[in-house]
């Protein structure tokens, strides 16, 4: 349905959660996908998104395997929460390193590769941000600030590549609370099973990785051909509710 047949995608943070679901969905849509992760195993290419040289290697691997790069999903991420007075500078920096520097390095490498492939260049890039980057969530100072910067990075790059005359679209997806290994480490089964915990979500539920993968796939596809520099919120309506 999305016309991704034969397109070549690189997905970071592909070993788990939203990244793994995205790889699965993109392959189902006919894309050829290189999944990368700092936790390499099996099919996953070893890749720390904060390392400049490893971006060269990851994009190089994609080109070596599939001949080109059309789509980037900048998804790798780390959790982090706690009161500001207990927040070590290093933890704040780690959030910025993974979510902002990692995404910056990825966009730079992907745009350069797309511009080498054809003129005007074509491609689509999606970064996985968070509703925490749009409205503060208590005790996510570092995480939310990094995600807000990521949302602006997306807009800045989208405007720049658009002005140059290339057809590279750059967008963000902002998931609400999604049940993945990241959040399963914070909440037990009883939490996920109790609808009272989702009373502040108009759809009264939590997101599944496949919900986010669907939004990412749509943004990557030609169905979203005139969509750039935007943030697609996938949160069951939580952002407009009154709860923080
Ligand atoms: P996850 O923990 O299941 O998956 C994240 C993956 O990123 C892991 O496989 C991890 O090894 C990898 N990773 C971490 N640091 C890396 C690095 N430096 N280089 C390469 N890979 C690295 O988490 P989940 O939930 O699937 O998160 C995916 C993205 O979605 C993250 O950016 C997260 O911030 C974002 N997100 C998640 C939400 C949730 O409720 N789960 C809500 C909003 C956004």
XYZ file of C-alpha atoms and ligand atoms in Angstrom:
288
model
C 0.000 0.000 0.000
C 2.874 2.384 0.652
C 4.931 1.852 -2.487
C 8.210 1.243 -0.692
C 9.057 -1.662 -2.988
C 12.804 -1.827 -3.509
C 13.597 1.311 -1.490
C 16.645 1.009 0.735
C 16.279 1.912 4.406
C 18.613 2.199 7.377
C 16.944 1.899 10.799
C 18.898 2.639 13.991
C 18.044 1.086 17.348
C 16.696 -1.858 15.360
C 17.383 -4.567 17.960
C 14.372 -3.716 20.094
C 10.950 -2.128 20.477
C 9.921 0.514 17.940
C 13.035 -0.010 15.787
C 12.463 -3.768 15.469
C 8.770 -3.214 14.630
C 9.764 -0.654 12.000
C 12.214 -3.023 10.322
C 9.507 -5.688 10.194
C 6.919 -3.295 8.736
C 9.288 -1.802 6.141
C 10.270 -5.289 4.965
C 6.589 -6.230 4.727
C 6.133 -3.181 2.479
C 8.912 -4.416 0.190
C 11.811 -2.229 1.362
C 15.346 -3.530 1.689
C 16.463 -2.716 5.233
C 19.714 -2.508 7.170
C 18.912 -2.604 10.881
C 21.655 -1.280 13.138
C 22.104 -1.145 16.911
C 24.739 -0.655 19.575
C 23.643 -4.117 20.769
C 24.562 -6.066 17.671
C 23.321 -9.607 17.299
C 22.370 -11.870 14.421
C 21.189 -9.723 11.524
C 21.775 -6.415 13.303
C 24.749 -4.350 12.118
C 26.891 -3.019 15.016
C 26.515 0.749 15.180
C 26.755 3.314 17.969
C 24.881 6.365 16.649
C 27.015 8.743 18.718
C 30.190 7.698 16.876
C 30.978 9.681 13.735
C 33.157 6.978 12.146
C 30.528 4.309 12.769
C 28.018 6.342 10.735
C 30.393 6.195 7.769
C 30.580 2.435 8.249
C 26.807 1.970 8.582
C 25.917 4.006 5.488
C 28.826 2.318 3.661
C 27.414 -1.096 4.605
C 24.008 -0.093 3.282
C 25.484 1.040 -0.032
C 27.690 -2.060 -0.261
C 24.706 -4.370 0.317
C 21.963 -2.577 -1.576
C 23.706 -0.007 -3.804
C 22.092 3.117 -2.319
C 20.223 4.704 0.602
C 16.709 6.135 0.241
C 15.266 6.137 3.744
C 16.651 6.772 7.234
C 14.867 6.069 10.512
C 16.757 7.721 13.342
C 15.233 5.776 16.215
C 17.991 4.739 18.648
C 17.315 6.102 22.103
C 17.843 5.763 25.824
C 15.540 6.316 28.785
C 16.280 8.715 31.602
C 14.175 10.214 34.377
C 14.515 11.792 37.791
C 14.367 15.111 39.643
C 16.658 17.869 38.393
C 18.592 18.103 41.667
C 19.654 14.473 41.270
C 20.469 14.732 37.572
C 24.214 14.337 36.921
C 25.623 16.466 34.119
C 26.843 13.276 32.473
C 23.292 11.890 32.313
C 22.075 15.136 30.744
C 24.894 14.980 28.203
C 24.194 11.328 27.426
C 20.631 12.243 26.422
C 21.918 15.009 24.145
C 24.578 12.722 22.693
C 22.226 9.929 21.678
C 19.091 11.855 20.711
C 20.591 15.036 19.238
C 24.187 14.336 18.193
C 23.306 10.811 17.033
C 20.433 12.103 14.896
C 22.559 14.973 13.557
C 25.322 12.590 12.467
C 22.767 10.305 10.854
C 21.021 13.061 8.924
C 24.325 14.487 7.762
C 25.542 11.106 6.508
C 22.198 10.219 4.897
C 21.710 13.580 3.147
C 25.285 13.435 1.805
C 24.703 9.926 0.444
C 21.340 10.913 -1.107
C 22.925 13.961 -2.735
C 25.683 11.742 -4.205
C 23.103 9.406 -5.738
C 21.158 11.806 -7.946
C 20.461 15.476 -8.661
C 18.091 16.678 -7.385
C 18.467 14.273 -4.488
C 15.547 12.167 -3.276
C 14.909 10.577 0.063
C 12.911 10.542 3.247
C 14.156 10.752 6.817
C 12.151 10.161 9.995
C 13.452 10.795 13.505
C 11.711 9.244 16.496
C 11.167 12.069 18.977
C 8.614 11.956 21.823
C 5.624 13.812 23.202
C 8.086 14.653 26.013
C 9.757 16.974 23.491
C 6.476 18.840 22.937
C 5.060 19.116 26.454
C 7.110 18.642 29.617
C 6.569 15.339 31.401
C 7.538 15.440 35.059
C 11.117 14.393 35.787
C 12.171 14.021 32.194
C 14.159 17.258 32.026
C 17.105 15.837 30.111
C 15.143 13.415 27.916
C 12.443 15.952 27.019
C 14.933 18.712 26.314
C 16.932 16.444 24.012
C 13.761 15.376 22.182
C 12.682 19.025 21.778
C 16.074 19.777 20.230
C 15.634 16.761 17.960
C 12.275 18.126 16.747
C 13.939 21.398 15.822
C 16.872 19.605 14.195
C 14.346 17.850 11.944
C 12.760 21.156 10.955
C 16.100 22.876 10.350
C 17.410 20.127 8.094
C 14.081 19.847 6.248
C 14.105 23.555 5.422
C 17.742 23.480 4.352
C 17.491 20.503 2.006
C 14.227 21.853 0.596
C 15.759 25.225 -0.269
C 18.575 23.522 -2.117
C 16.034 22.045 -4.506
C 16.412 18.461 -3.367
C 13.397 16.250 -2.730
C 14.536 15.006 0.640
C 11.768 15.104 3.233
C 12.616 15.199 6.932
C 9.991 14.579 9.610
C 9.615 13.446 13.202
C 7.235 11.030 14.879
C 6.373 11.790 18.495
C 5.175 8.635 20.258
C 3.257 8.705 23.491
C 3.847 6.001 26.108
C 4.651 2.836 24.159
C 5.110 -0.647 25.572
C 8.643 -1.643 24.618
C 11.636 -3.075 26.505
C 12.515 0.558 27.396
C 9.268 1.135 29.297
C 8.831 -2.475 30.431
C 11.934 -1.879 32.525
C 10.025 0.894 34.342
C 6.565 -0.680 34.762
C 5.384 -4.216 35.590
C 2.644 -6.261 33.883
C 0.008 -5.059 36.366
C 0.671 -1.456 35.301
C 0.076 -2.197 31.626
C -3.046 -4.225 32.401
C -4.722 -1.488 34.476
C -6.826 0.935 32.350
C -6.752 3.464 35.220
C -3.141 4.183 34.268
C -4.318 5.374 30.855
C -7.278 7.464 32.014
C -5.457 10.584 30.765
C -5.234 9.159 27.254
C -8.369 9.866 25.192
C -8.046 6.446 23.503
C -7.641 4.896 27.006
C -4.677 2.733 26.095
C -0.926 2.687 25.535
C 0.780 2.652 22.117
C 2.183 -0.525 20.600
C 5.450 -0.502 18.613
C 3.426 -1.384 15.493
C 1.387 1.845 15.903
C 4.578 3.887 15.733
C 6.035 1.759 12.930
C 2.896 2.443 10.877
C 3.274 6.211 11.255
C 6.987 6.033 10.391
C 6.249 3.923 7.315
C 3.618 6.377 6.098
C 5.958 9.363 6.527
C 8.714 7.524 4.639
C 6.396 6.645 1.770
C 5.218 8.567 -1.276
C 1.772 8.717 0.366
C 3.349 11.545 2.400
C 5.034 13.122 -0.648
C 4.184 16.719 0.355
C 4.851 16.300 4.086
C 8.093 17.708 5.440
C 9.389 19.569 8.507
C 6.546 18.274 10.645
C 6.047 16.179 13.761
C 3.419 13.461 13.634
C 2.093 12.779 17.125
C 1.050 9.166 17.808
C -0.176 9.226 21.383
C -3.888 8.333 21.494
C -4.606 12.018 22.089
C -2.589 12.337 25.320
C -0.930 15.608 24.325
C -4.234 17.479 24.470
C -5.283 15.979 27.770
C -4.678 17.873 31.005
C -2.428 15.366 32.706
C 1.307 15.629 32.899
P 14.154 0.220 23.255
O 15.019 0.368 24.447
O 13.261 -0.970 23.153
O 15.008 0.346 21.909
C 16.000 1.322 21.743
C 17.170 0.710 21.007
O 18.156 1.739 20.804
C 17.855 -0.411 21.796
O 17.945 -1.589 21.009
C 19.213 0.163 22.131
O 20.263 -0.820 22.170
C 19.434 1.164 21.004
N 20.434 2.184 21.341
C 20.580 2.872 22.495
N 21.631 3.691 22.421
C 22.180 3.507 21.184
C 23.307 4.056 20.517
N 24.105 4.971 21.102
N 23.557 3.663 19.241
C 22.763 2.737 18.636
N 21.711 2.162 19.237
C 21.425 2.551 20.495
O 13.267 1.559 23.221
P 12.034 2.030 22.328
O 10.945 2.331 23.271
O 11.802 1.125 21.193
O 12.608 3.442 21.831
C 12.848 3.758 20.465
C 12.781 5.271 20.340
O 11.460 5.704 20.680
C 13.724 6.014 21.276
O 14.296 7.105 20.592
C 12.801 6.490 22.383
O 13.295 7.637 23.023
C 11.541 6.781 21.587
N 10.315 6.841 22.367
C 9.888 5.770 23.098
C 8.726 5.875 23.845
C 8.232 4.750 24.692
O 7.280 4.976 25.475
N 8.780 3.545 24.590
C 7.905 7.102 23.855
C 8.449 8.155 23.031
C 9.599 8.003 22.309
